[in-house]
Short mmCIF file of C-alpha atoms in Angstrom, two decimals:
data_model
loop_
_atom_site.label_atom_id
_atom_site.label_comp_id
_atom_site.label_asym_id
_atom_site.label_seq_id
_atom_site.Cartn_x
_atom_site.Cartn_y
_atom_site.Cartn_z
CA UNK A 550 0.00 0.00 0.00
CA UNK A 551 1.06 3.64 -0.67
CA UNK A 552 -0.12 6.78 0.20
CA UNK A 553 0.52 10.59 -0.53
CA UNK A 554 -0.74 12.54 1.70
CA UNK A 555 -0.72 16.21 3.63
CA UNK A 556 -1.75 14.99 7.00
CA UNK A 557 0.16 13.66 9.71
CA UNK A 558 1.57 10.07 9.29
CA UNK A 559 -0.31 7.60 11.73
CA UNK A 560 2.29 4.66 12.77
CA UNK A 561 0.27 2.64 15.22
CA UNK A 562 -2.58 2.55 12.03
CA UNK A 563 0.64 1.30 10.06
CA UNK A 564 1.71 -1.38 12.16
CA UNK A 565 -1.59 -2.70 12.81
CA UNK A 566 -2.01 -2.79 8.77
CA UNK A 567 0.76 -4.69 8.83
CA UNK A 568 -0.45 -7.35 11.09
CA UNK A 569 0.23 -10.84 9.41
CA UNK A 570 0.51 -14.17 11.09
CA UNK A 571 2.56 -15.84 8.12
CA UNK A 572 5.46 -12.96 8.86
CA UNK A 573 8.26 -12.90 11.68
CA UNK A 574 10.25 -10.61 11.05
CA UNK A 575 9.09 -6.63 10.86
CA UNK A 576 11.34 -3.41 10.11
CA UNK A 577 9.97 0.34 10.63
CA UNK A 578 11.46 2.86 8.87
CA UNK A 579 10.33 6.71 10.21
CA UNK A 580 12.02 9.83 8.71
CA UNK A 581 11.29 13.00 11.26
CA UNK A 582 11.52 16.62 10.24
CA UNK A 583 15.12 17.34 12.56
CA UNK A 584 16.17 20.54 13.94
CA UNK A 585 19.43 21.08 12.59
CA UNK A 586 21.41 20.54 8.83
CA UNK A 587 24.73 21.43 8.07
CA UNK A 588 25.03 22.76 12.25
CA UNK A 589 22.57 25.42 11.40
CA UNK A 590 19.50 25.38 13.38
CA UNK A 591 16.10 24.26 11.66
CA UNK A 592 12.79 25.55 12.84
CA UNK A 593 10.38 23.71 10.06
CA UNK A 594 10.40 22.06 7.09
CA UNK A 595 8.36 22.65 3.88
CA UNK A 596 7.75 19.54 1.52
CA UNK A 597 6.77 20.23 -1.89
CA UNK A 598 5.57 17.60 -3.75
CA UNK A 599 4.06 16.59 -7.93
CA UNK A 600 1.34 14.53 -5.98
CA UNK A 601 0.46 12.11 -9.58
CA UNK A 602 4.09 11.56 -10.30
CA UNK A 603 5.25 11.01 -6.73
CA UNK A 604 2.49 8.52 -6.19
CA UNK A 605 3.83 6.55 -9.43
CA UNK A 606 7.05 6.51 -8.67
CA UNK A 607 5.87 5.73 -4.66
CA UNK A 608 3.97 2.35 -6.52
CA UNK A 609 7.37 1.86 -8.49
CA UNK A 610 9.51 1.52 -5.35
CA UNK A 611 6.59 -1.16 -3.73
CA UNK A 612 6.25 -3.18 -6.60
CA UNK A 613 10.47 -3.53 -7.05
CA UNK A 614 10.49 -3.78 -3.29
CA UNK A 615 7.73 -6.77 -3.85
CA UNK A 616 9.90 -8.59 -6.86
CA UNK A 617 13.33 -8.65 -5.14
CA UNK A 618 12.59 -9.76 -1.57
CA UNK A 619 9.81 -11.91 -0.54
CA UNK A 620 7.67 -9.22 1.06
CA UNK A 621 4.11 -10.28 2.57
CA UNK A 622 3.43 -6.21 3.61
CA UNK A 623 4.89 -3.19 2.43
CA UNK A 624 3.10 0.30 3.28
CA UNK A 625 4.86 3.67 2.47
CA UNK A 626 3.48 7.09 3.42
CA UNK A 627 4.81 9.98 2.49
CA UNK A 628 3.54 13.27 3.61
CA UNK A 629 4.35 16.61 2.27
CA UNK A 630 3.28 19.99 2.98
CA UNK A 631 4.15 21.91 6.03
CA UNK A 632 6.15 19.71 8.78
CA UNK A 633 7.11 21.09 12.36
CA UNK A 634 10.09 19.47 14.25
CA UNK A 635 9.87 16.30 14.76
CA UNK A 636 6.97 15.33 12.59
CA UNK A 637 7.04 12.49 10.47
CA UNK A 638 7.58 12.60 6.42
CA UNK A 639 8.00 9.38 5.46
CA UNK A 640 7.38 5.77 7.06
CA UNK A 641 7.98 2.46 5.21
CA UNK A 642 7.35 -0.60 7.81
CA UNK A 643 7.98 -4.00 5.03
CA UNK A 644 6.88 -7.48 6.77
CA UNK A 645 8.68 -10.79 5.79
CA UNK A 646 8.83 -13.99 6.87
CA UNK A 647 12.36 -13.59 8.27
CA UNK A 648 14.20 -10.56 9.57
CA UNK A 649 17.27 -10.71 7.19
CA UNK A 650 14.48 -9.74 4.13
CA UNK A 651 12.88 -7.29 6.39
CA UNK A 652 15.59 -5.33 6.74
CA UNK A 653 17.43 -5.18 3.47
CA UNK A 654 13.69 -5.09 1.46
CA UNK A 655 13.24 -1.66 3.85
CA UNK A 656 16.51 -0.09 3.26
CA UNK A 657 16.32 -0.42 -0.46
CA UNK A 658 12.76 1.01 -0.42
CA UNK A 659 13.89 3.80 1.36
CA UNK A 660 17.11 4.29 -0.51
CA UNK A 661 15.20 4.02 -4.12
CA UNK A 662 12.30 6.56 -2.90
CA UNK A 663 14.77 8.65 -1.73
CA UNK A 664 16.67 8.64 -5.49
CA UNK A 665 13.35 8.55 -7.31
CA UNK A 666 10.22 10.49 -5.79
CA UNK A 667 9.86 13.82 -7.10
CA UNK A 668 9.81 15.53 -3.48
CA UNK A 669 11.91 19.06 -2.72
CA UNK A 670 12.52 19.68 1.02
CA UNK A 671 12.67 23.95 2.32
CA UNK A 672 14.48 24.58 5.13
CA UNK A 673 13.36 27.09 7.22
CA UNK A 674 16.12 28.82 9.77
CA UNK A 675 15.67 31.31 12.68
CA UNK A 676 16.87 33.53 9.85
CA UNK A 677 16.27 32.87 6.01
CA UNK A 678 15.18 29.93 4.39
CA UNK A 679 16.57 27.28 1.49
CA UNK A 680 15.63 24.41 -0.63
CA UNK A 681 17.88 21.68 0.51
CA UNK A 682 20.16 20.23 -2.48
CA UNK A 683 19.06 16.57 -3.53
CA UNK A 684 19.92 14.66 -6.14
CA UNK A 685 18.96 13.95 -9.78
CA UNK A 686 16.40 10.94 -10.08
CA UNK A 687 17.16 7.58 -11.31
CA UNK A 688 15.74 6.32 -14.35
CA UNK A 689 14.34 3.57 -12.71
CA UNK A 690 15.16 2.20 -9.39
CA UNK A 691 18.26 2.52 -7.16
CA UNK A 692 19.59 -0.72 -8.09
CA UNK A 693 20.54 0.49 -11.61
CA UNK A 694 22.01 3.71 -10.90
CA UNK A 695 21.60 5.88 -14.47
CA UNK A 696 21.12 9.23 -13.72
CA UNK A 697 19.04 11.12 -16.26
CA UNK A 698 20.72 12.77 -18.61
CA UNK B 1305 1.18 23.52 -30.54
CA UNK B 1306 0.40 24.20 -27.20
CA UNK B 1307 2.00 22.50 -24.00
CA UNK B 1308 1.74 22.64 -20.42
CA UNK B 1309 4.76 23.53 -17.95
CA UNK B 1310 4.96 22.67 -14.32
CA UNK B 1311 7.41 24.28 -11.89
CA UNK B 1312 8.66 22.66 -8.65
CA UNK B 1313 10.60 23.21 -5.36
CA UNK B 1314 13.38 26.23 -6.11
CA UNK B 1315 12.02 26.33 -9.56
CA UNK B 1316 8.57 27.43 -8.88
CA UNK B 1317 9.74 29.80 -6.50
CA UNK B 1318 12.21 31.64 -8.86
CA UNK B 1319 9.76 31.64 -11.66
CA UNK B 1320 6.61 32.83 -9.40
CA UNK B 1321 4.64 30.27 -11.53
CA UNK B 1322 2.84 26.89 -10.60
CA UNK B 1323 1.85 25.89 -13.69
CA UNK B 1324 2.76 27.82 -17.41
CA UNK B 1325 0.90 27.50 -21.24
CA UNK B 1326 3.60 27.47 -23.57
CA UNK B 1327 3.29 27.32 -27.49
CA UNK B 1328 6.50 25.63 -28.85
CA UNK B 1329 7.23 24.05 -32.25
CA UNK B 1330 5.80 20.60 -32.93
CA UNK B 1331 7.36 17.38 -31.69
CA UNK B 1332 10.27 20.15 -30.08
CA UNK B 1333 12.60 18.17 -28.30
CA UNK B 1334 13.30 18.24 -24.36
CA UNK B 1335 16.51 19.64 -24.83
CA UNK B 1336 14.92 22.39 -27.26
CA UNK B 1337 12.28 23.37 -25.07
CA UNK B 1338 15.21 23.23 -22.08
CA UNK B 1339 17.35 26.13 -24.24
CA UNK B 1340 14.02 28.03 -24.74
CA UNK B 1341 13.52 27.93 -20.92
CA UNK B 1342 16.48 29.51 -20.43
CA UNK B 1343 15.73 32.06 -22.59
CA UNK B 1344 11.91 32.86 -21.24
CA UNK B 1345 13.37 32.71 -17.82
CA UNK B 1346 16.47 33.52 -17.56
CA UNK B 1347 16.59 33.26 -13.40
CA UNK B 1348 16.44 29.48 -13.57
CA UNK B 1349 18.78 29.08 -16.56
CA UNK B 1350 21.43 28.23 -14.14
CA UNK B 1351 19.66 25.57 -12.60
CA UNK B 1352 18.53 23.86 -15.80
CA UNK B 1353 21.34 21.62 -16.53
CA UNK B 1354 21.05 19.85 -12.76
CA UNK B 1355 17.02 19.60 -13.30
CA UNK B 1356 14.93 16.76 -14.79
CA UNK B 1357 12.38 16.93 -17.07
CA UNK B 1358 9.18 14.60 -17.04
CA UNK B 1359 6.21 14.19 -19.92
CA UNK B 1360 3.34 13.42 -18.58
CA UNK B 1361 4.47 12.15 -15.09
CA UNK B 1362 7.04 10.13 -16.41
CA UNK B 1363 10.67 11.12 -16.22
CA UNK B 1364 12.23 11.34 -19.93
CA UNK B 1365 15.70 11.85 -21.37
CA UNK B 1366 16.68 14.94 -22.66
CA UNK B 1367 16.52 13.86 -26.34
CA UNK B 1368 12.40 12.91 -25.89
CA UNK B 1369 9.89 14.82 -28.23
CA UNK B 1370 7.21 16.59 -26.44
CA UNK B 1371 3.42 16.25 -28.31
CA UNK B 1372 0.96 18.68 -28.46
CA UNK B 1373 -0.75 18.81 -25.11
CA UNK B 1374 2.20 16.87 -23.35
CA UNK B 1375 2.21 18.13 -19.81
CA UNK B 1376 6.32 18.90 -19.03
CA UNK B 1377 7.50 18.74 -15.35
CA UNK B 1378 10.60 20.72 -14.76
CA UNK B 1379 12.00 18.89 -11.79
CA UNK B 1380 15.16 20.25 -9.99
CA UNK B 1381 16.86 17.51 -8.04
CA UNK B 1382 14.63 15.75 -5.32
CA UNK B 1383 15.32 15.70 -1.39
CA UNK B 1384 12.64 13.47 0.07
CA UNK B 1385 12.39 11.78 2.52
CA UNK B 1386 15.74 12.33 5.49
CA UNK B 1387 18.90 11.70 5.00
CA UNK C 434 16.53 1.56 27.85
CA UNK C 435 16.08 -2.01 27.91
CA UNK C 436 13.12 -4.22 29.02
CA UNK C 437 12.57 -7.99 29.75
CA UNK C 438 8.70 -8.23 30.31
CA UNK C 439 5.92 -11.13 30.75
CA UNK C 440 3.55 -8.55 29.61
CA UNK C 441 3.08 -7.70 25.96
CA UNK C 442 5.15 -5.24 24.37
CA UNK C 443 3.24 -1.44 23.32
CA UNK C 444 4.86 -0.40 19.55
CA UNK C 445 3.18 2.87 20.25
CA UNK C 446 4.52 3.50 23.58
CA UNK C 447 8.02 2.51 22.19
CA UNK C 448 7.95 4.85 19.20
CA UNK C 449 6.58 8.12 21.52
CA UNK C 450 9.17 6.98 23.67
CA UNK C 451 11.62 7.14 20.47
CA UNK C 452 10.44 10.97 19.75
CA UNK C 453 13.52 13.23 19.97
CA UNK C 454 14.04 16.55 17.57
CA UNK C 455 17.49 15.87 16.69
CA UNK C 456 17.14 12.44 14.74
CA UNK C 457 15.62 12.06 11.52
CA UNK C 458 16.16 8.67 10.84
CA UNK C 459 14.57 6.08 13.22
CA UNK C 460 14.45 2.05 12.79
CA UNK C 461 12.37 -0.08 14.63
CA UNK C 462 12.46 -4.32 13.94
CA UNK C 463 9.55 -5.97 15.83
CA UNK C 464 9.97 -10.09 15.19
CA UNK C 465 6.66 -11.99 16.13
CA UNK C 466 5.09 -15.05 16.40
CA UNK C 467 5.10 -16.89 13.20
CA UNK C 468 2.36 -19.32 12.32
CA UNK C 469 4.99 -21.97 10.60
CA UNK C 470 8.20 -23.37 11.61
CA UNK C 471 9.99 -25.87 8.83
CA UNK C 472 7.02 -26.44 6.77
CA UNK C 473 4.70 -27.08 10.24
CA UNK C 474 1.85 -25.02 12.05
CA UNK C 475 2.50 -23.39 14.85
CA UNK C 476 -0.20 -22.68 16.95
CA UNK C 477 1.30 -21.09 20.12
CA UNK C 478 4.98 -20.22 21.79
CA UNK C 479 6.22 -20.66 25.14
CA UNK C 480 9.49 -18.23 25.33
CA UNK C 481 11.76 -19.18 28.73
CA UNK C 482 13.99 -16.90 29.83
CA UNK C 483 17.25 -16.66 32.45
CA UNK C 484 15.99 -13.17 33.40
CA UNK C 485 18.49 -11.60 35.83
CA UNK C 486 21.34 -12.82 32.93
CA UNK C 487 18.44 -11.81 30.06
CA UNK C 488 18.65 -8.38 31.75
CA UNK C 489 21.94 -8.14 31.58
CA UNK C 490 23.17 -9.06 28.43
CA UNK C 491 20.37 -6.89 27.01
CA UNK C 492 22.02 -4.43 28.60
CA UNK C 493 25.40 -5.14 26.69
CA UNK C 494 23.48 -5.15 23.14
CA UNK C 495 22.72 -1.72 24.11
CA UNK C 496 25.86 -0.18 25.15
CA UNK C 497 27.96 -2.07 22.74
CA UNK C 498 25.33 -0.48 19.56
CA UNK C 499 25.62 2.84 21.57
CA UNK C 500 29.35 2.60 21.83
CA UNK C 501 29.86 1.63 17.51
CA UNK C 502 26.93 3.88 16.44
CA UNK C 503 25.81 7.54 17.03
CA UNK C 504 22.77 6.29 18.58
CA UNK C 505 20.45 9.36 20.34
CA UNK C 506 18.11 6.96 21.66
CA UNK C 507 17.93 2.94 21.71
CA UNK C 508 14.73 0.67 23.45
CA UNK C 509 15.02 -2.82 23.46
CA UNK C 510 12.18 -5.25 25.09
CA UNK C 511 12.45 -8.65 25.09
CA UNK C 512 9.13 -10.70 25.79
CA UNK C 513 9.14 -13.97 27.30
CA UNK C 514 6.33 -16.72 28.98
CA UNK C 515 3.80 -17.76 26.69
CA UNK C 516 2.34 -15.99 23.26
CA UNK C 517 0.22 -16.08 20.68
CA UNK C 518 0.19 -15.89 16.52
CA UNK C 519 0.77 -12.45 15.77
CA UNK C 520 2.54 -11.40 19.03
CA UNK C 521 5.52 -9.65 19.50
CA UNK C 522 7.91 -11.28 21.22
CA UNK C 523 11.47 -9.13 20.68
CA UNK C 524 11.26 -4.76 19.59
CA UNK C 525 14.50 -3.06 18.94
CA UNK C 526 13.96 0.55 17.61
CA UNK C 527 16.66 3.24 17.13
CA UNK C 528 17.04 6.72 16.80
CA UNK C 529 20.11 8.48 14.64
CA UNK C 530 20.50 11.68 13.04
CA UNK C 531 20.96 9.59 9.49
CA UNK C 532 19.13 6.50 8.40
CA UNK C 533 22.18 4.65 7.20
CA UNK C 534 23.32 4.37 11.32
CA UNK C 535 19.91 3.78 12.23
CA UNK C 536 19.56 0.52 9.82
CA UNK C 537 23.05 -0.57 10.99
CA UNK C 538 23.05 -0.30 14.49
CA UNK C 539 18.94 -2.16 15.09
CA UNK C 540 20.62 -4.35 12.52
CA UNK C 541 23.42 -5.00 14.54
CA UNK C 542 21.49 -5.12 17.85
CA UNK C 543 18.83 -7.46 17.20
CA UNK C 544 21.54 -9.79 15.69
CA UNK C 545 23.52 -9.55 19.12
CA UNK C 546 20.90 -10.29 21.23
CA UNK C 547 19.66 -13.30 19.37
CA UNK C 548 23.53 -14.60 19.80
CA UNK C 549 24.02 -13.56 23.32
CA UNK C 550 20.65 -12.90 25.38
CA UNK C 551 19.43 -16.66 27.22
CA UNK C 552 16.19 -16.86 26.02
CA UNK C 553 14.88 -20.37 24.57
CA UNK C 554 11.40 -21.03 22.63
CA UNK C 555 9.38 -23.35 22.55
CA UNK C 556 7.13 -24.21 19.97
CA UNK C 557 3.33 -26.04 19.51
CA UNK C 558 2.51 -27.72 16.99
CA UNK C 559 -1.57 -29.70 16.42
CA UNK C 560 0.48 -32.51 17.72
CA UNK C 561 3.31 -31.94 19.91
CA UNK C 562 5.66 -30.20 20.57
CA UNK C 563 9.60 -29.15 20.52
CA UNK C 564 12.11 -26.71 21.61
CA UNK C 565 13.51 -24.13 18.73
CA UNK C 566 17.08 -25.59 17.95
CA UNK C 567 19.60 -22.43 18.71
CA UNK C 568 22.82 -21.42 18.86
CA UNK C 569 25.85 -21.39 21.46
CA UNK C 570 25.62 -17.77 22.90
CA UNK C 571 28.66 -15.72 21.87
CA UNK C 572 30.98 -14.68 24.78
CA UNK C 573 30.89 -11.25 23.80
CA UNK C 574 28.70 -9.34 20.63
CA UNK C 575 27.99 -10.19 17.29
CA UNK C 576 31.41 -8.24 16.38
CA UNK C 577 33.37 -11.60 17.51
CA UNK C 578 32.27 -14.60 16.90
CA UNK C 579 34.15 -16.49 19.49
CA UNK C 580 31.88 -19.36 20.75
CA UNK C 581 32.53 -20.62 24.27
CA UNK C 582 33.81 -23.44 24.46
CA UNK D 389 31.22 -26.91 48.88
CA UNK D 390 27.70 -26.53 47.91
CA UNK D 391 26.26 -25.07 44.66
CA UNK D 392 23.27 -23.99 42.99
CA UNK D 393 22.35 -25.22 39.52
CA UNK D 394 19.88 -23.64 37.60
CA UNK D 395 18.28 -25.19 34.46
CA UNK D 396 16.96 -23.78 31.41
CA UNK D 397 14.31 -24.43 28.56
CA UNK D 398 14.32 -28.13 27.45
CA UNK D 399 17.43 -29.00 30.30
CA UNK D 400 14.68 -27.88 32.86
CA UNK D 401 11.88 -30.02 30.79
CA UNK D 402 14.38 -33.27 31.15
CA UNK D 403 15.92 -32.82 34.57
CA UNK D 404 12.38 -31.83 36.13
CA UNK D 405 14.30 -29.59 37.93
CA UNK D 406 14.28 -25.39 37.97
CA UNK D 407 16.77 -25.01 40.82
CA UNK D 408 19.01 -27.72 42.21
CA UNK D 409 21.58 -27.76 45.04
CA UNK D 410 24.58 -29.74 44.88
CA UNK D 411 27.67 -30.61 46.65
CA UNK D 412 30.84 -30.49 45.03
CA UNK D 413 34.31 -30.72 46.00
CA UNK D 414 36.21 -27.28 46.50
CA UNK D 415 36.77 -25.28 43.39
CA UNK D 416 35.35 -27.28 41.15
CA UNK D 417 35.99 -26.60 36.92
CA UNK D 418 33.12 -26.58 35.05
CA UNK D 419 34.73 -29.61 32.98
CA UNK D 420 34.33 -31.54 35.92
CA UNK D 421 31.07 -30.56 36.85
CA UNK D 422 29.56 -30.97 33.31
CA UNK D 423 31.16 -34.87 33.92
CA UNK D 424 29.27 -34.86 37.11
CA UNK D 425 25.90 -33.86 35.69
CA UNK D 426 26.17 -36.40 33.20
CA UNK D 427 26.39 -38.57 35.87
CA UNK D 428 23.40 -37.41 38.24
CA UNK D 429 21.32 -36.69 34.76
CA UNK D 430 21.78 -39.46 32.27
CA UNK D 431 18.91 -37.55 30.35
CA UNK D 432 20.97 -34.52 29.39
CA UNK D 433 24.33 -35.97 28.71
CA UNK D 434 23.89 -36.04 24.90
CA UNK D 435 23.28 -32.12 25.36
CA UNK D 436 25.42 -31.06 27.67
CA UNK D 437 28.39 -30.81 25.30
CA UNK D 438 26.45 -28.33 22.84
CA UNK D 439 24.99 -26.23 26.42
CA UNK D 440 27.00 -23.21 27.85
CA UNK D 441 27.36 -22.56 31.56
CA UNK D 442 27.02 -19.20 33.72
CA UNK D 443 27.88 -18.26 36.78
CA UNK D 444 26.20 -15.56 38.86
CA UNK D 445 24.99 -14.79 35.23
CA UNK D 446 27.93 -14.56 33.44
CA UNK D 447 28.97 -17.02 30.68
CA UNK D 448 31.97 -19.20 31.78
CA UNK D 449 34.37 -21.49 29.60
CA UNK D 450 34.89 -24.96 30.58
CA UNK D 451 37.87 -24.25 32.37
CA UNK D 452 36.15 -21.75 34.77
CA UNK D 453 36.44 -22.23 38.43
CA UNK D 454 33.25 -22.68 40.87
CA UNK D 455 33.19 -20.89 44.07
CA UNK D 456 31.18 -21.94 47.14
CA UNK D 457 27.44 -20.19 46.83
CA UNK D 458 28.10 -19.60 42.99
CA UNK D 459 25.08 -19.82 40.80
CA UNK D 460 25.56 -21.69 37.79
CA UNK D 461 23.37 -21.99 35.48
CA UNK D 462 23.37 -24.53 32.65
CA UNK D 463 22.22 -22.90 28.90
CA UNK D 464 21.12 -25.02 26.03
CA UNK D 465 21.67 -23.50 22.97
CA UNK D 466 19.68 -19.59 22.84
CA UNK D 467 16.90 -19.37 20.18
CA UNK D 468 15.46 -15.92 21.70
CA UNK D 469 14.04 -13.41 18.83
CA UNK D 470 12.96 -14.03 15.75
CA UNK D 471 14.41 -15.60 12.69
#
């Protein structure tokens, strides 16, 4: 399951979606808004988001996730919009049978959203503001790593 | 023919525009339409050559032709999610 | 903080407990009751425990991931007695500034506890019975693999 | 000297027995006392070779030496967590 969404992410409504007798092993992943990049103090965060595109490239990442590990769950939530410290912007929680997949299936989601979802991150500081530098999408996933040219 | 731009992140903010209606030479090529941009608005040109470019919510390559009614994202590089 | 606990183990009280403005990257692994074992139903678990030496060597995972990671906050619980399909019976979740130590180090702990905290299980099938085979505890962490002898 | 063994998962299952007290001669090695308990428990022999022993909740080697009062506690092989 994904989701796109401008309110705040829920991770006990996560978890219990991702209830599953047939699975052992669970990983959580939770990005937070934090209050300091580059030793400069952050006081919010503004996501900006292409909502369609993001949520295609959001169903990309599941379905490689799916074909490369043998996931029984995998929900990711990203939320964009205005964040305060602390809040949540992204969760991916993947459930497999054993932990080993769990883990590795979680990080690459994570990694290969990260390199392919078409979300731009403002800082705000006590004083001025910025977009925070990111990196040029992948093609595809994060496994293959051609950048756009 | 007539296309659609969208502006994101820094982009957006630099051109004061959301969303711009564009009439370009048929079939013009991504990398065309990139030269052009420069040219209309010269405050991004700078930060062009680090930005992607997607047709109708699909990231293309620079040598794509855009079609008449082709929706163009103009995507400056992404920062989801935390580091 | 670290936990050894008859009762069941709160995800939600864990994660608020995990809430801390300078991390942006947080991890959590739950494993749980699985409903097969080698091809077999399981239909409960019985988890025994050495609980004074539990406690303790839960205590190691966490200072030994706290001394190789930049860990902000750490919360291991281990469950033991007897559970049911679906419930969790170990959480590990960790909170770093960056994802990449947070994956690593709840990595790292849950694989040092399972070699190094005395906990046994015990599994029932429709018919019968058995203990979970394991392995000889580690003398130390993960890191060395020096089995005692 | 006298000793407390403690048993764990199926150990405890095949001795019966949680808690035990036992006399030993002075400064006993755990070598020797795992010989013993092969002796007193002809139902965990087989396994005491692949167990591990504590004392006072430590993990010991076999050549460890056993104090009078210690604790020791005999550990088949961990399976805590999940796969």
């Amino acid at each position: 399951m994904i989701k796109l969404t401008k309110e705040p992410i829920n991770t006990e409504v996560i978890l219990q979606n991702l209830e599953d007798k047939s699975t052992g092993g669970v990983v959580l992943f939770l990005g937070r808004v934090r209050d300091h990049a580059n030793n400069k103090a952050v006081t919010k965060m503004d996501y900006d988001a292409y909502p369609k595109m993001a949520e295609g490239k959001l169903a990309e990442v599941e379905a490689e996730t799916q074909k490369r590990w043998p996931v029984k769950k995998i929900i990711i939530v990203h939320r964009y919009g205005s964040l305060e410290l602390g809040d949540v912007s992204v969760a991916v929680a993947v459930a497999c049978a054993h932990r080993k997949d769990a883990f590795e299936a979680c990080r690459f989601a994570i990694d290969t959203l990260k390199a392919t979802v078409p979300i731009w991150k403002k800082e705000y500081f006590k004083e001025g503001s910025g977009w925070v530098d990111g990196v040029m999408p992948t093609m595809k996933q994060a496994g293959d790593k051609t950048t756009l040219q | 023919m007539n296309i659609t731009l969208r502006f994101f992140g820094q982009l957006r903010e630099l051109t004061g525009k959301q969303e711009h209606e564009m009439t370009v030479k048929d079939n013009i090529l991504i990398e065309d339409l990139e030269w052009l941009l420069g040219q209309r608005f010269p405050q991004i040109k700078e930060h062009l050559e680090t930005s992607s470019f997607s047709i109708n919510e699909e990231y293309v390559s620079r040598n794509a032709k855009v079609n008449a009614g082709d929706i163009v994202g103009i995507l400056p590089p992404i920062s989801g999610g935390a580091e």
